Each structure stands twice: as structure tokens, then as C-alpha cells.
XYZ file of C-alpha atoms in Angstrom:
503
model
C -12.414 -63.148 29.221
C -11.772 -65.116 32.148
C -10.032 -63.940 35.075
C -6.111 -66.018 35.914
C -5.635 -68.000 38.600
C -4.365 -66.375 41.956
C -2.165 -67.786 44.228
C -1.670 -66.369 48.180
C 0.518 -63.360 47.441
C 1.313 -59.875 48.962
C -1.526 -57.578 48.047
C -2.448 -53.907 49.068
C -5.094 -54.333 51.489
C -7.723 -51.872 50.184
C -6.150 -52.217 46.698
C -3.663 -49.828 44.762
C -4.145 -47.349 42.625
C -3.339 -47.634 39.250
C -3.712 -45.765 35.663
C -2.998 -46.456 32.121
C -1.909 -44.841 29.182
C -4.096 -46.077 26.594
C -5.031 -45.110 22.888
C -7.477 -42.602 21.692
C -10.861 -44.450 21.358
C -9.942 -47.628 23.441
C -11.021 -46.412 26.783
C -13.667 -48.377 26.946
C -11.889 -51.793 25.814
C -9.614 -51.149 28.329
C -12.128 -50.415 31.271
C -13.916 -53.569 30.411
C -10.648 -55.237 30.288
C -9.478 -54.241 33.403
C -12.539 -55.359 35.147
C -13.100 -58.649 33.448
C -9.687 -59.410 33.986
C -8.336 -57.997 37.294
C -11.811 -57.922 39.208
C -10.800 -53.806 39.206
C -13.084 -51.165 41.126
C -13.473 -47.378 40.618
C -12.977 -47.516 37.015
C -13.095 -44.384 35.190
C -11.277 -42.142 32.338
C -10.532 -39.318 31.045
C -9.125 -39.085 26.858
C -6.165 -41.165 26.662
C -5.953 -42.529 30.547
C -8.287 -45.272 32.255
C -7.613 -45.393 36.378
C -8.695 -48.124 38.673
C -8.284 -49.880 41.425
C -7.006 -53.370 42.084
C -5.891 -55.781 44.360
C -4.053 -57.840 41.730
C -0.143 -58.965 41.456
C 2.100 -57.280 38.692
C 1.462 -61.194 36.802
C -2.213 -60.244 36.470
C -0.947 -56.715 35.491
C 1.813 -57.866 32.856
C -1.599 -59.299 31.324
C -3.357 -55.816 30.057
C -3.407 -56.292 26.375
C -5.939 -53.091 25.527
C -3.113 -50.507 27.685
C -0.277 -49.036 26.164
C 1.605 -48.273 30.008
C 0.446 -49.295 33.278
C 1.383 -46.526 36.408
C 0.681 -46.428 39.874
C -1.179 -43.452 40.418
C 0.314 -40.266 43.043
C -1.851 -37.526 42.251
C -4.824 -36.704 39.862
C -6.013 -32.698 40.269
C -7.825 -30.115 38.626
C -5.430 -28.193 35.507
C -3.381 -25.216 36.295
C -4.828 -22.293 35.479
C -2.246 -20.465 32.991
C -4.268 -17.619 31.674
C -4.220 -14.921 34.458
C -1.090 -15.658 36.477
C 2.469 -15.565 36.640
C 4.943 -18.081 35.875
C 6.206 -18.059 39.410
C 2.774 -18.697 40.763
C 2.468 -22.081 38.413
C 5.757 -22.894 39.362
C 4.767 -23.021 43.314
C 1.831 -24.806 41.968
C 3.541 -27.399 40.580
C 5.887 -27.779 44.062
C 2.212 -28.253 46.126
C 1.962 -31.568 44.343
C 4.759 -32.556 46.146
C 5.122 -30.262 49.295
C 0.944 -30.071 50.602
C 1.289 -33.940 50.792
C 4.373 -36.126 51.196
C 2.659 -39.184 52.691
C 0.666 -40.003 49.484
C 4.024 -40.280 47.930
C 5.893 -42.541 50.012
C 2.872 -44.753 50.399
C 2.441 -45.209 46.635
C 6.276 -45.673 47.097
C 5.872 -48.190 49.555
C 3.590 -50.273 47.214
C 5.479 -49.769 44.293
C 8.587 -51.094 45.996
C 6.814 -54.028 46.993
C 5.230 -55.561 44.197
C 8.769 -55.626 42.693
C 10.229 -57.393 45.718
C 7.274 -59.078 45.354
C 8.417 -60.287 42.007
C 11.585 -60.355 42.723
C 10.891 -63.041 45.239
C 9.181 -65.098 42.699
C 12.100 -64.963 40.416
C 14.275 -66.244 42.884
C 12.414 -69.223 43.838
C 11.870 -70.313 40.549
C 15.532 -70.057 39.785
C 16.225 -72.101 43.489
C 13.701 -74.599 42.400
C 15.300 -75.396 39.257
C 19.191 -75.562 40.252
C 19.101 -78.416 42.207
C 17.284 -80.496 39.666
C 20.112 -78.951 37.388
C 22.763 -80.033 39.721
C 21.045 -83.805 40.400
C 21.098 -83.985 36.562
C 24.892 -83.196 36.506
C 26.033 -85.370 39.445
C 23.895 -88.155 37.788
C 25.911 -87.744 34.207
C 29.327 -87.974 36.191
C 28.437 -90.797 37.700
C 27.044 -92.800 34.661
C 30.371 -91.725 32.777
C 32.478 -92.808 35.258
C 30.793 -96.638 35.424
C 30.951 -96.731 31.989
C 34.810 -96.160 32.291
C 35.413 -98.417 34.914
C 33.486 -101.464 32.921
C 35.529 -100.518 29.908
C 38.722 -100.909 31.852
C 39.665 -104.494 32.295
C 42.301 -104.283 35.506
C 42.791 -105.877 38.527
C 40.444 -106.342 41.185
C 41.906 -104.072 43.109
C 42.136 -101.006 40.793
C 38.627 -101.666 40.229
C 37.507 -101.479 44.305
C 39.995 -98.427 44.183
C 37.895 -96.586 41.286
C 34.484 -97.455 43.094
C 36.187 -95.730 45.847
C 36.540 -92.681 44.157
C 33.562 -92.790 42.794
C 32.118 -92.893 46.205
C 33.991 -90.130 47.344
C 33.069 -87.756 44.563
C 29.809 -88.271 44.859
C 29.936 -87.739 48.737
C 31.594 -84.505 47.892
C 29.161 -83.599 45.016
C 26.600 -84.063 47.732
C 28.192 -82.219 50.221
C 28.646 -79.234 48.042
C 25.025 -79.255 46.616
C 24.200 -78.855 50.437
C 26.147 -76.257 50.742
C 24.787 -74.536 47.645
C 20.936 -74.828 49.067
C 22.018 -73.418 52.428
C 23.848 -70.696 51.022
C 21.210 -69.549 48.606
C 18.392 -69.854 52.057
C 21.158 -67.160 53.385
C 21.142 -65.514 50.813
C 17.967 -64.758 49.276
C 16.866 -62.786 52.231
C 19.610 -60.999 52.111
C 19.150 -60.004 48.672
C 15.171 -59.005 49.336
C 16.978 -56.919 52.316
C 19.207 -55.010 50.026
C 16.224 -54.792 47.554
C 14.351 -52.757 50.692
C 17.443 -50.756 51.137
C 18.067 -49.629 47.828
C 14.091 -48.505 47.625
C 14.402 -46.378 51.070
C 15.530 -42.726 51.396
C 18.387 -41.430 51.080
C 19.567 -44.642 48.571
C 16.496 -43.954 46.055
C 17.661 -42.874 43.028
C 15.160 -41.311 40.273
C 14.029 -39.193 37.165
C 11.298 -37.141 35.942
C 9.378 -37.682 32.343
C 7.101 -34.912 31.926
C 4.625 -33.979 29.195
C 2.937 -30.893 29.024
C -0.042 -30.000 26.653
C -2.756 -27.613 26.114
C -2.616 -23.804 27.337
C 0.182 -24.644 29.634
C 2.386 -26.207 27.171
C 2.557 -22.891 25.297
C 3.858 -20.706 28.748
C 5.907 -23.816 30.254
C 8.449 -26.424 28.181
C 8.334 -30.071 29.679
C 11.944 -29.571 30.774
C 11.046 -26.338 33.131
C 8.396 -28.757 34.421
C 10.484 -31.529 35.154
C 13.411 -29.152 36.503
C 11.112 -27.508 39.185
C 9.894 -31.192 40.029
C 13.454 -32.706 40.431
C 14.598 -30.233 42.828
C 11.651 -30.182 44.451
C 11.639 -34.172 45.093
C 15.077 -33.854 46.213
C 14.576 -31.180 49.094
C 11.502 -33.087 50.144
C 12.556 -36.804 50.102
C 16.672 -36.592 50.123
C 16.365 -38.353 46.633
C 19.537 -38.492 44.246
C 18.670 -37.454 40.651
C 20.005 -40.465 38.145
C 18.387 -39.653 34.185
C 20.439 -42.902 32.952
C 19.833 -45.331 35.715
C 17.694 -44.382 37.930
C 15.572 -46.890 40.432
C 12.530 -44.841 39.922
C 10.636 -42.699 37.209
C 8.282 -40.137 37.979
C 5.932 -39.473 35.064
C 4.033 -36.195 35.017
C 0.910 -34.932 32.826
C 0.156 -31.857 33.097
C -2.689 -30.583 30.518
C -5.823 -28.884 30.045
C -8.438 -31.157 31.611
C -6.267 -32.884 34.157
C -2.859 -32.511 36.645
C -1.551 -36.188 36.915
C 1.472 -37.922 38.477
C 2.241 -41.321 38.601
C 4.968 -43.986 38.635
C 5.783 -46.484 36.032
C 5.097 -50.048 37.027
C 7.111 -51.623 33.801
C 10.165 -50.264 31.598
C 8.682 -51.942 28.364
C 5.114 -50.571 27.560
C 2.362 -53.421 27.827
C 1.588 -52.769 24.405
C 5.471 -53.895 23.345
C 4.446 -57.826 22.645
C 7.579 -60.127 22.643
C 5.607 -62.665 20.717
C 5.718 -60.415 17.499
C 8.519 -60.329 15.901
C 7.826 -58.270 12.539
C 5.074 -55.037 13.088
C 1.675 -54.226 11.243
C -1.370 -53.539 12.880
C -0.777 -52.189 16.626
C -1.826 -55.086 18.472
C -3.613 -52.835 21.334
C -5.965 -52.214 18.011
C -5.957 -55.883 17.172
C -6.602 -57.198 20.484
C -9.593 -54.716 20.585
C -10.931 -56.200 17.382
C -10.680 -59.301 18.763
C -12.628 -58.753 21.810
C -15.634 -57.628 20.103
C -16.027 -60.508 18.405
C -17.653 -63.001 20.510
C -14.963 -65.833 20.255
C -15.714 -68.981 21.957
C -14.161 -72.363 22.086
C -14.456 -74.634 19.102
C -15.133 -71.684 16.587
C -13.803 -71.176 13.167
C -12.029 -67.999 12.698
C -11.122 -66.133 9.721
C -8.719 -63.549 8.868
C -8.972 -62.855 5.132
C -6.736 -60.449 4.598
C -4.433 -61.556 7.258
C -1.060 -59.301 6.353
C 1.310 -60.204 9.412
C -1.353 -61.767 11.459
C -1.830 -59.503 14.312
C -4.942 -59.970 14.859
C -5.089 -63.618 15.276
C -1.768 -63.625 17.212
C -3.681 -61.592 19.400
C -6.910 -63.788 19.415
C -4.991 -66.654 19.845
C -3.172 -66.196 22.271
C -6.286 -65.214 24.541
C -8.973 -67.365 23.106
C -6.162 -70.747 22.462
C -9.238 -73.720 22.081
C -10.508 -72.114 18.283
C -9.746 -72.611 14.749
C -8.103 -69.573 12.983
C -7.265 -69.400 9.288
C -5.313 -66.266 8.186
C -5.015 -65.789 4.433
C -3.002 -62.951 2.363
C -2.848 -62.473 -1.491
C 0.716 -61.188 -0.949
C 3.455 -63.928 -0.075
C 5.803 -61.522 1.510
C 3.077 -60.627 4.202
C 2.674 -64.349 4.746
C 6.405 -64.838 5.057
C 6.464 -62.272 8.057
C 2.914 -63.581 9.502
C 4.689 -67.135 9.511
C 8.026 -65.167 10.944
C 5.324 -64.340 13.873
C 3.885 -67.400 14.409
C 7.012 -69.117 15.116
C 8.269 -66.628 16.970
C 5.141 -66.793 19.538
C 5.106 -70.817 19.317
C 1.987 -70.377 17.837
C 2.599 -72.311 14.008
C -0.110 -75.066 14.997
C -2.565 -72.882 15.828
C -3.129 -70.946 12.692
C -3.251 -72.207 9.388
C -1.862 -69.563 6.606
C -3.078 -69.377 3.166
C -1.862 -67.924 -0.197
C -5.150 -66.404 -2.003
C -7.738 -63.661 -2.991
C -9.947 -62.199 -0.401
C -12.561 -61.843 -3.385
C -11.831 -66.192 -3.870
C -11.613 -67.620 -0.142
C -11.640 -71.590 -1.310
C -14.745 -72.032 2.077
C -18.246 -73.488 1.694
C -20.932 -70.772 1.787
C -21.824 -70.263 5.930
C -19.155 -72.245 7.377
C -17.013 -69.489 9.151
C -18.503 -68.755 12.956
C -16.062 -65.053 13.457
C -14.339 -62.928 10.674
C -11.764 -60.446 11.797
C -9.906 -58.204 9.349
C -8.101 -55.024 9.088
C -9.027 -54.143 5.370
C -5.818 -52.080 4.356
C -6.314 -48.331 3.051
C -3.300 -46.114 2.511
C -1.328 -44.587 -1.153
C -0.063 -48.637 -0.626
C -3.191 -50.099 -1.158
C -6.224 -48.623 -3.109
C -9.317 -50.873 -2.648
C -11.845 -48.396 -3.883
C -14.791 -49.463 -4.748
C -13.611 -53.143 -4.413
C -14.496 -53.448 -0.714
C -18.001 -54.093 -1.888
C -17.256 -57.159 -3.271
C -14.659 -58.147 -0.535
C -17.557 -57.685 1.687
C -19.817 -59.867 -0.640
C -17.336 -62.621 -0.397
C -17.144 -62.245 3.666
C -20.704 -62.294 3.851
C -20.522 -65.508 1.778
C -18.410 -67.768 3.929
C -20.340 -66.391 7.257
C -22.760 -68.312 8.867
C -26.586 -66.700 10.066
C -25.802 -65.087 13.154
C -21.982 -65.195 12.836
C -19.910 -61.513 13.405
C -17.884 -59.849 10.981
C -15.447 -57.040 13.160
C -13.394 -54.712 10.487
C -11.372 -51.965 10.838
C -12.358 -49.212 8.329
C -11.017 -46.521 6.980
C -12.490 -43.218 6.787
C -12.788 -43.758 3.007
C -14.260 -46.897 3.378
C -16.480 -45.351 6.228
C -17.845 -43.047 3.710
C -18.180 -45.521 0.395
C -20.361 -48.048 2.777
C -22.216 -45.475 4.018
C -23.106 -43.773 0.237
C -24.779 -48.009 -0.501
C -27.404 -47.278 -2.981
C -30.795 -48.521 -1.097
C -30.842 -51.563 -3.382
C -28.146 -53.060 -2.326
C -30.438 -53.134 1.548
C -32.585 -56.600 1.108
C -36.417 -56.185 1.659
C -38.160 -58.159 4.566
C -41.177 -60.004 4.426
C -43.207 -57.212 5.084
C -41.513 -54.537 2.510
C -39.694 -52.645 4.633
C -36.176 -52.541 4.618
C -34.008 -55.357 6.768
C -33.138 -52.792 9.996
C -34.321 -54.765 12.716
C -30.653 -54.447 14.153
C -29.192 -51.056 14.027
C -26.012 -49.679 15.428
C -26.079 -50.566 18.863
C -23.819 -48.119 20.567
C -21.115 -45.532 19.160
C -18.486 -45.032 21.782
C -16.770 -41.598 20.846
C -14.597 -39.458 23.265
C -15.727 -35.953 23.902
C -13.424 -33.521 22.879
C -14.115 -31.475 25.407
C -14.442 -32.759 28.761
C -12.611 -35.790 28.003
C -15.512 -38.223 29.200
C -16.984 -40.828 26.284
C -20.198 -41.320 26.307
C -22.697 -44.284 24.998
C -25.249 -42.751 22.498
C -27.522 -43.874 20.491
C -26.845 -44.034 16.964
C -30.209 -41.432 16.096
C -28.596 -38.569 18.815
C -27.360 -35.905 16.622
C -25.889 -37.558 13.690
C -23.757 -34.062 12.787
C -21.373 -33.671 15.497
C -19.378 -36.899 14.657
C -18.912 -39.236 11.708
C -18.994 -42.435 13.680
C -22.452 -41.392 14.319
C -23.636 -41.136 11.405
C -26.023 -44.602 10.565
C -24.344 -46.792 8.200
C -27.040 -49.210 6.548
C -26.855 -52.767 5.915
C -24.938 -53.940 3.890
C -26.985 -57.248 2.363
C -27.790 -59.391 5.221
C -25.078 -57.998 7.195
C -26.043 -56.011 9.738
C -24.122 -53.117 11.686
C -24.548 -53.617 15.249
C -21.425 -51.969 17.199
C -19.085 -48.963 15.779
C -15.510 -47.520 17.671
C -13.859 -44.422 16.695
C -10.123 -45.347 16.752
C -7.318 -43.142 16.636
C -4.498 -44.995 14.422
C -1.681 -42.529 15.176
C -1.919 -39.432 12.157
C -4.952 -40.683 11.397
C -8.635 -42.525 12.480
C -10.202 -45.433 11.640
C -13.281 -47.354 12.631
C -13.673 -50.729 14.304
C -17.415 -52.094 13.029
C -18.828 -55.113 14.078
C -21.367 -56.544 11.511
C -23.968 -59.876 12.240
C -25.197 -62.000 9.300
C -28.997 -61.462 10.090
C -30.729 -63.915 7.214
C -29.047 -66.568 4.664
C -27.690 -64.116 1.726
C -28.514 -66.526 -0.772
C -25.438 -65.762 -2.737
């Protein structure tokens, strides 16, 4: 993942501050994301949150594809202890994060409001930069139209001269007002970056508190008493005006268990809201995840066999653009909305779409480099024992060496791992093929919060994605994620073709 091109823009000097929402299991996606792609420093996480630090503009930002919601960050503390003291004590508590340190706040304030002048600015020019071309186009149509009327019009000299005239003078006057135009929008626009300050400075700041409570202290307090105590609060200490319809500011509070944190929104629409997809199926945080993993480089040939909406390679391609990607669906509805999508992110001749059986992919044996699939599971769809031959089929069109990355269901989990040892191939020496076992297991701990990278022989019990899940012919498991999918889990595998499966 290469890092975007930076142009000479207002920055923090020692960096901001920032944390993101993000979905069980994809913490670490999203910390190497947010390194790779925004050169961060002092990455860490706790469950469902990844914080760092960053230099970068809010276009680098907008570019997060592993985050559900970016924040700048106020506070991170300890919890709140709610088992041996009064409501009134949590409640004064709850105030300190305001009261014990006001300058934290209006210097994340200060930064907030100016990477969106910051934008704001950007916005503007573009817009400046393209009226007068827009204007220049219009002045040249008028003129054009009215030569072509004077030709047509076979008078006297003299009315002719007398229409050049005019022509003369409107253009002189076009000119004159497209002058006036420019030096009324140089007035103006710092003006408007003025009144942008303004609005984001005391008393004129309005604002309104989201808060979330859970664990022990969302069984004392409700999220409203929370938010109440913090509202009033913020308006004794700063002057602010409380707004919950439009307000120029959001405060977003988390108070639970393992952590006390406060932040600000950077964006109204959550990072993980694409505008590129039109019609939903896979969450594309989930599908850009996938993608990752799979080692996509220019020139490659990638497959999506069961392709449904095409997520996954909307996702791929709009980050890795120089590859080949074939999506194919037994179902023509899903194809109709994965085509829907395509067009929708101007992406129709990039991926080719295919109506057939994942179990009869029309592809030489070993000519696919990457296959990425979601293999469905659900009442809807009841694969069974049939993944072992969808998996036969994959393995097929994959070259040596080439990834598979699939997102399994906890059924399927289970039916790969119960393989009868037959189905393993022998090597040369009798043993079975495990040269390449599972790599790492990135789980989060339940406890503390904190994931950790084990080894796939550390105690197998505790959790499933631990567990070793053989070969399956001469594919090889090599990484494995534990994914939270909403009301339920899945797991993200990643699979290399170790030896020609002579199929």
C-alpha cells in the first residue's frame, strides 16, 4: 500500500491525535493501515478502537478503508470505578474530564477547526479555479453565436459595422464583469475562512454529546445521564450553546469497562459508508481486509468466484487499479447488483463479470495469481459439505505459490478442520505436506482488550481460531483472523498453493 502524494499544507506540528472506531478483529488491519498509509506513530488499541498519531491532511484521512469512524482524540483514562461508590461521586468524575483540564480541549479544538478550514480552503479554490474557465467558455459561445448571426444577415454596410460594434461592447462588458467576479471572490474568500474562525470560537460554538456507556457502568448510569452531566458541564466551562439538530460540533464519549474515552468526530458519514457502492453485501471494511492479505500486485489475475455484489473486488480495485479481476456468480440477480456497483464506482472496465458454477470456473488449471471470496453461509445458502469441492475447484485454477484469502464461517471452520488425514498429500519423505503452518492467529483478548500474535501450537483450547486447521490438498493455511460479522463471527484464512495438485 503506497502512501498518496502530499502537497505543502497546514499540518499539526508534532502531529494530532487521532482514534478510530473499528470492527471487532480488524485492529490489526487497521494499525497496519494507518501506518502504511499515513506514515502514523504511537499506534496502539484497545477492542474495537486503534489510536495514533499523524501529521496527515483530512484527504489522506478520508482514505482509511479498514476504520469504521475516524475522531480526534480529547481524553483516554483509566474506567470509573462503579462498584463501591455513589452515583454522585461518578458523576463529579465524569465533570474532571472536562473541569481538571480545559486546555487539552480547546487545543484539540483548535486542530479540529483547522483541518476543516483547511478543507474548506481547498474547496474554494477549486471552485475559483474552475469559474473562470466556465465563464471564458460562456463569453466564447456568445460571441460565436453572434458572428454567426451577423454573416447570416445580409444588410447594409453600415448595420453590419453597427453589430460589430455591439459585439465589441458586450464583450468589453463581459470582460469587465468577469473582473469584477475574480476580485470579488479574492474579497471574499477570506472573508468567508474569517467567519469560518468565528463560528468555531467561544461563545458562537454550537455542539452535542453522543455517549455510549457499557460494562458495569452501563448498568448504574443510562447514556443520556452521561451525556446530560457532560452538556452542562461543557457549557459552564466553555460558554458553549447546546444544538442536538445542528450543531457545529459533536462530542463522542465511551465510557466502559477497560477504558474512559472522549473524542471528536472528524467526518459526519462513517469512513466505512463507501459512495462507490450502490447496492450492500459484504461490509466492505471486511472486504477491504480480505483484500489486503492477499498480496496483490500489478499485472495479476484476480478471481472472485463467488463474487455476489462484488465487494470485494470493488474494494481491491479501487486500491490495487493496474490488475486483472474476474468476479463470477451462479445467481444472475447478484450479478445484476454487482454490475449496478460497478457502474456506479466507474469501475465496468475493470472487472469482468461472469454467469457460472463455482464448482465449473471455464480457467486453465494454474492460471489465476490471487483468489478472494466470501463463501456464503446463512439459512439462505447451505453449502455443507460442498465447500470441499468448491475448494477443489479453487485449488485447480491457482497457480504454485498463488494465495487463496476466504472468509469462513464457523461451520465451515469446523467441516475443514474435521478433513479426514487422506485428503493431506504425502511428501517425498512420508510425512505429511506441513512445511507451512498457520503463521499467526490474531485474536482480541477478552479481557484486557490487547490482541496478541500467537503461535498457532499456544493453547489450542481457549479459542477456535487457534485451533490448527490442516491442509487442505496442496493448499496450505498460512494466516487466520477472527472477525466479528455483526451477530455473528467468521474467519478470514489465507491459504498458498504449496506443490502442483495434479488435479
Amino acid at each position: 500500500m503506497a502512501t498518496g502524494p502530499r502537497n505543502p499544507v497546514w499540518r499539526p506540528a508534532a502531529g494530532a491525535r487521532f482514534f478510530c472506531t473499528v470492527g471487532r478483529g480488524l485492529e490489526p488491519f487497521l494499525m497496519r493501515e494507518v501506518r502504511a498509509r499515513l506514515e502514523a506513530t504511537e499506534v496502539e488499541y484497545i477492542l474495537g478502537k486503534v489510536f495514533f498519531t499523524t501529521c496527515s491532511d483530512l484527504n489522506m484521512l478520508k482514505k482509511l478503508k479498514s476504520a469504521e469512524r475516524l475522531f480526534l482524540l480529547i481524553k483516554k483514562e483509566f474506567p470509573f470505578n462503579v462498584s463501591s461508590v455513589s452515583k454522585g461521586k461518578i458523576f463529579s468524575d465524569v465533570q474532571r474530564l472536562i473541569n481538571d483540564d480545559p486546555e487539552s480541549w480547546l487545543n484539540v479544538i483548535s486542530i479540529w477547526k483547522n483541518l476543516l478550514e483547511l478543507d474548506a480552503r481547498k474547496e474554494k479554490l477549486s471552485q475559483r479555479d474552475a469559474n473562470p474557465q466556465k465563464i471564458k467558455m460562456g463569453k466564447n459561445d456568445t460571441i460565436i453565436g453572434k458572428k454567426l448571426k451577423t454573416e447570416q444577415m445580409q444588410e447594409t454596410e453600415e448595420n453590419r459595422e453597427c453589430q460589430l460594434e455591439k459585439q465589441t461592447e458586450e464583450t468589453l462588458e463581459q470582460g469587465d464583469s468577469l473582473a469584477k467576479r475574480e476580485k470579488f471572490q479574492e474579497e471574499e474568500f477570506p472573508n468567508d475562512v474569517a467567519k469560518a474562525a468565528d463560528t468555531c470560537n467561544g461563545n458562537n460554538l454550537t455542539f452535542r454529546v453522543s455517549c455510549r456507556c457499557s460494562g458495569a457502568i452501563a448498568k448504574t448510569f443510562s447514556a443520556q445521564e452521561i451525556g446530560r452531566i457532560v452538556g452542562i458541564t461543557l457549557m459552564k466551562q466553555f460558554g458553549w450553546k447546546a444544538d442536538l439538530r445542528n450543531p457545529n460540533l459533536e462530542i463522542f464519549i465511551h465510557l466502559s469497562d477497560i477504558y474512559s474515552v472522549v473524542g471528536i468526530p472528524v467526518f459526519r458519514v462513517p469512513l466505512a459508508s463507501r459512495a462507490y457502492i450502490r447496492t450492500t453485501g459484504l461490509r466492505s471494511t471486511i472486504a477491504w481486509a480480505m483484500a489486503s492479505v492477499a498480496e496483490i500486485k500489478a499485472g495479476m489475475f484476480v478471481l472472485d468466484p463467488m463474487c455476489g455484489f462484488g465487494t470485494i473486488l470493488l474494494e481491491a480495485a479501487k486500491e490495487w487499479p493496474d490488475v486483472y479481476y474476474v468476479g463470477t456468480d451462479v445467481s444472475a440477480s447478484q450479478l445484476l447488483g454487482a454490475c449496478d456497483n460497478l457502474t456506479a464506482a466507474g469501475l465496468k472496465d475493470k472487472i469482468e463479470l461472469l454467469k457460472v458454477s463455482v464448482i465449473e470456473l471455464p480457467l486453465p488449471s494454474e492460471s489465476v495469481d490471487v483468489i478472494i471470496s466470501d463463501i456464503p453461509f446463512g439459512k439462505k445458502f447451505k453449502l455443507g459439505k460442498n465447500i470441499g469441492s468448491i475448494l477443489q475447484e479453487m485449488e485447480r485454477v491457482l497457480h504454485v505459490g498463488g494465495s487463496i484469502v476466504l472468509l469462513l464461517s464457523e461451520a465451515h471452520h469446523r467441516h475443514l478442520k474435521g478433513c479426514k488425514a487422506s485428503s493431506i498429500p504425502v511428501n517425498s519423505k512420508g510425512s505429511h505436506t506441513d512445511e507451512l503452518e498457520i503463521d499467526k492467529c490474531l485474536t482480541p483478548e477478552e479481557n484486557t482488550g490487547i490482541s496478541k500474535i500467537v503461535s498457532s501450537s499456544l493453547e489450542p483450547s481457549k479459542q477456535e481460531c487457534l485451533d490448527k486447521m490442516p491442509p487442505f490438498g496442496s493448499l496450505v493455511p498460512v494466516e487466520c483472523y477472527k472477525v466479528s460479522l455483526g451477530k455473528t463471527d467468521a474467519f478470514i484464512y489465507k491459504y498458498k498453493k504449496s506443490h502442483a495438485s495434479g488435479l
